[in-house]
PDB file of C-alpha atoms in Angstrom:
ATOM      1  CA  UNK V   1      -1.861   5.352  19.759  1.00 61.00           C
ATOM      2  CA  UNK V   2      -5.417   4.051  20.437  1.00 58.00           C
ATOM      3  CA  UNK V   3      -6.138   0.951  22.052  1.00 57.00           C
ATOM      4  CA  UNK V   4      -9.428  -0.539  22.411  1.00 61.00           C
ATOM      5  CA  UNK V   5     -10.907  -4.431  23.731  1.00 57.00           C
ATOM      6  CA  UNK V   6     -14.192  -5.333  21.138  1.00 58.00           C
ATOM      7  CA  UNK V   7     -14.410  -7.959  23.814  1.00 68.00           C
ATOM      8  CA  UNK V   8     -13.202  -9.800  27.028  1.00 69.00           C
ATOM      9  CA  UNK V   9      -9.375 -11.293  25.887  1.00 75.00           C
ATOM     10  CA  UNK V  10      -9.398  -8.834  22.806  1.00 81.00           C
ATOM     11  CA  UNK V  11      -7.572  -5.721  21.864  1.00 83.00           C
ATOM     12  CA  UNK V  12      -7.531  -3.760  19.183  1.00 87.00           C
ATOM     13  CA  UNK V  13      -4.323  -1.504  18.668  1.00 89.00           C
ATOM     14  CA  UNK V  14      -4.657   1.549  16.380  1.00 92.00           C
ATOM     15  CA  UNK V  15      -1.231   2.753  16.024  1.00 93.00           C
ATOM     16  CA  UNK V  16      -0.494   6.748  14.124  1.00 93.00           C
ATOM     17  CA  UNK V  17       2.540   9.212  14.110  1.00 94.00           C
ATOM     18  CA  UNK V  18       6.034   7.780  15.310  1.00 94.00           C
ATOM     19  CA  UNK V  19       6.968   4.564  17.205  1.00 94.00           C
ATOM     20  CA  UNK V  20      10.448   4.556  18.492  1.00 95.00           C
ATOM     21  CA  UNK V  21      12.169   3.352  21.674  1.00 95.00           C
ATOM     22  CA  UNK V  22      10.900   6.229  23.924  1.00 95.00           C
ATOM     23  CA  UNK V  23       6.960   5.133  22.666  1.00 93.00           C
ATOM     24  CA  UNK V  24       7.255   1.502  23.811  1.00 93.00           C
ATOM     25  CA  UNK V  25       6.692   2.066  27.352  1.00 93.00           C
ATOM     26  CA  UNK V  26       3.608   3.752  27.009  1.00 90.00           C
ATOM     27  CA  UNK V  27       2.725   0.778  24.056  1.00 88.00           C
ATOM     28  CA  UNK V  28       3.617  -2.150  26.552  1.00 87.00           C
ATOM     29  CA  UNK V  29       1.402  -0.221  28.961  1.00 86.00           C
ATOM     30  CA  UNK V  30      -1.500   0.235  26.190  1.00 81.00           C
ATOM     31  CA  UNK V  31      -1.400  -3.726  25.802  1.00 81.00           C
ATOM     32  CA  UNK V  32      -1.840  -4.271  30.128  1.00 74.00           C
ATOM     33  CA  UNK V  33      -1.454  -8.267  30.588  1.00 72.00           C
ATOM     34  CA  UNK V  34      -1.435 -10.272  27.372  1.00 74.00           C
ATOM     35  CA  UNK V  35      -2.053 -14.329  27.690  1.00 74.00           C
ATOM     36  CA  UNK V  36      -1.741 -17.078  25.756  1.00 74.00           C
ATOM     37  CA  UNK V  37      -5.759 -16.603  25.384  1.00 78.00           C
ATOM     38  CA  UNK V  38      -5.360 -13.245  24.390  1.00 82.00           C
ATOM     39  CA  UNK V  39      -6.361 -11.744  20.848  1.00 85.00           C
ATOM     40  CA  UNK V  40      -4.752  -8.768  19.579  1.00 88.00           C
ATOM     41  CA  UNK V  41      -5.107  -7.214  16.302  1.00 90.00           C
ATOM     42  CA  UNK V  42      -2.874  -3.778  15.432  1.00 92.00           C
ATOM     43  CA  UNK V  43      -3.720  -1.664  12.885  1.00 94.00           C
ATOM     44  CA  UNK V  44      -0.473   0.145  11.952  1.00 94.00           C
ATOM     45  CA  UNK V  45      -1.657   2.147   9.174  1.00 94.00           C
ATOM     46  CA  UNK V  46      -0.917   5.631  10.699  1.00 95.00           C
ATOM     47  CA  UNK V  47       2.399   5.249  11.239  1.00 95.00           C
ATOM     48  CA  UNK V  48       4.794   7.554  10.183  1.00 95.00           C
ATOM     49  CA  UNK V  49       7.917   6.243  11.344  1.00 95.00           C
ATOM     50  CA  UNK V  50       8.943   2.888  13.431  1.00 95.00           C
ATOM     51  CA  UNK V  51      12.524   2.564  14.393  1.00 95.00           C
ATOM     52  CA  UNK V  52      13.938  -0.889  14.425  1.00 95.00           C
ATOM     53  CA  UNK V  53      13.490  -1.124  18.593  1.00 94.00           C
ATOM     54  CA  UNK V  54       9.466  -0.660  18.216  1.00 94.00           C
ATOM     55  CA  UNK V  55       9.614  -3.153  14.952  1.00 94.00           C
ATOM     56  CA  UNK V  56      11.730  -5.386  17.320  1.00 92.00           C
ATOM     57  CA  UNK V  57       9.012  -5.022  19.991  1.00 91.00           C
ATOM     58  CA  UNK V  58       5.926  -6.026  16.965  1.00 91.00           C
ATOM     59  CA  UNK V  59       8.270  -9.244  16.231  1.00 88.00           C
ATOM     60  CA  UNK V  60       8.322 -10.238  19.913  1.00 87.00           C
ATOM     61  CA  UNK V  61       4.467  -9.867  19.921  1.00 85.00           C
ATOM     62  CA  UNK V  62       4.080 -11.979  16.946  1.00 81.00           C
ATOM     63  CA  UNK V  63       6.636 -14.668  17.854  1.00 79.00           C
ATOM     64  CA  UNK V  64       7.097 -14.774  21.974  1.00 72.00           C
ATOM     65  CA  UNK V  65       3.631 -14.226  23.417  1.00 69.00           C
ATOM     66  CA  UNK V  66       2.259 -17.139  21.816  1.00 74.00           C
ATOM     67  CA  UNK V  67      -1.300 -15.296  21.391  1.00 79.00           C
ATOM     68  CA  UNK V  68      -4.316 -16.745  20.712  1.00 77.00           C
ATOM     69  CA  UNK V  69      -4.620 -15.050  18.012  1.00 85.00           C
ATOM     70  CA  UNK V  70      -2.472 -12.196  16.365  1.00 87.00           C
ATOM     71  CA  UNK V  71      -2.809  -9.912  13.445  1.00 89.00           C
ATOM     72  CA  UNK V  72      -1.101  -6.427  11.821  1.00 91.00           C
ATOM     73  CA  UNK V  73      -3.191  -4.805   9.325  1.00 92.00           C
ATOM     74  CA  UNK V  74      -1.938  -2.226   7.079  1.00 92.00           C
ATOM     75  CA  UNK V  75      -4.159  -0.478   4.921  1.00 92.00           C
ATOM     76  CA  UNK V  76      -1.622   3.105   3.706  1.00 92.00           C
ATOM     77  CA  UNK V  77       1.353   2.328   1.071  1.00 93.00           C
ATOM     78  CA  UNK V  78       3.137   4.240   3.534  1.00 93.00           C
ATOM     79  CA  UNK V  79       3.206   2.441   6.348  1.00 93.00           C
ATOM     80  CA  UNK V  80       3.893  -0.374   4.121  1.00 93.00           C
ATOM     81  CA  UNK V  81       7.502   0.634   2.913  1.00 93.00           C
ATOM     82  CA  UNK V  82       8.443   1.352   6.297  1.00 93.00           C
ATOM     83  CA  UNK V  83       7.809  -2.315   7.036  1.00 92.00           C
ATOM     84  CA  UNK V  84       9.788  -3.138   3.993  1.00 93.00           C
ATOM     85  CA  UNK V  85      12.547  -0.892   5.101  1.00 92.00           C
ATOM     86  CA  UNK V  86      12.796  -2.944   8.173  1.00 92.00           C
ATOM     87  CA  UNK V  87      12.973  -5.891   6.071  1.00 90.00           C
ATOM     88  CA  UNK V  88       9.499  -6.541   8.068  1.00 90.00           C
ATOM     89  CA  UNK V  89       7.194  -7.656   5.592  1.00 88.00           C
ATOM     90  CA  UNK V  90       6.304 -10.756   6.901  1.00 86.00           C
ATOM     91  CA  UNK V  91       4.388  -9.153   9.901  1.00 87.00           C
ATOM     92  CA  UNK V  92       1.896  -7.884   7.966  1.00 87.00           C
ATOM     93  CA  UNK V  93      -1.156  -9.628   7.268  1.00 70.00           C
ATOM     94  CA  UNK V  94       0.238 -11.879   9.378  1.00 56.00           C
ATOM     95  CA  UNK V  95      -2.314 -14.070  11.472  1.00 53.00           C
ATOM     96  CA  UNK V  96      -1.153 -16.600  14.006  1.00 52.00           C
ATOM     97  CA  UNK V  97      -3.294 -18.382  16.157  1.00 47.00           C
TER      98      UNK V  97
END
């Protein structure tokens, strides 16, 4: 997991490998204080594996911080299924703000 702020109110989330339950504390921490003014973009492409806690955790993102602005980017067909899997589609591409 890779985080990185382009700019003041901005982060950029590159997550890789496996997301489950025992990874969201050290994602929450990754993310520090979001606001409503914040902008965060994730880039989920090199995931391996997301278990339906961590996919749980992307859907509170999208729909409870009320962002500024909020994107997930998928650019590998496998990361892709394993949205579909989770019946998670809708998240990606998905831009709110």
């Amino acid at each position: 997991m890779a985080s990185t702020v382009p700019e003041p109110g901005s982060v950029l989330l590159r997550l890789s490998g496996r997301m489950d339950r025992d990874s969201l504390p050290e994602l929450r921490e990754s993310l520090g204080e979001l606001n409503a003014g914040s902008r965060l973009e994730i880039d989920v492409s090199g995931l391996e594996y997301i278990d339906a806690s961590a996919m749980g955790y992307l859907y509170a993102l999208r729909f409870r911080h009320h962002l500024a602005k909020f994107g997930i980017s998928c650019h590998s067909p496998r990361a892709r299924r394993l949205f579909h899997w989770h019946q998670a589609g809708c998240l990606l591409g998905a831009a709110a703000g």
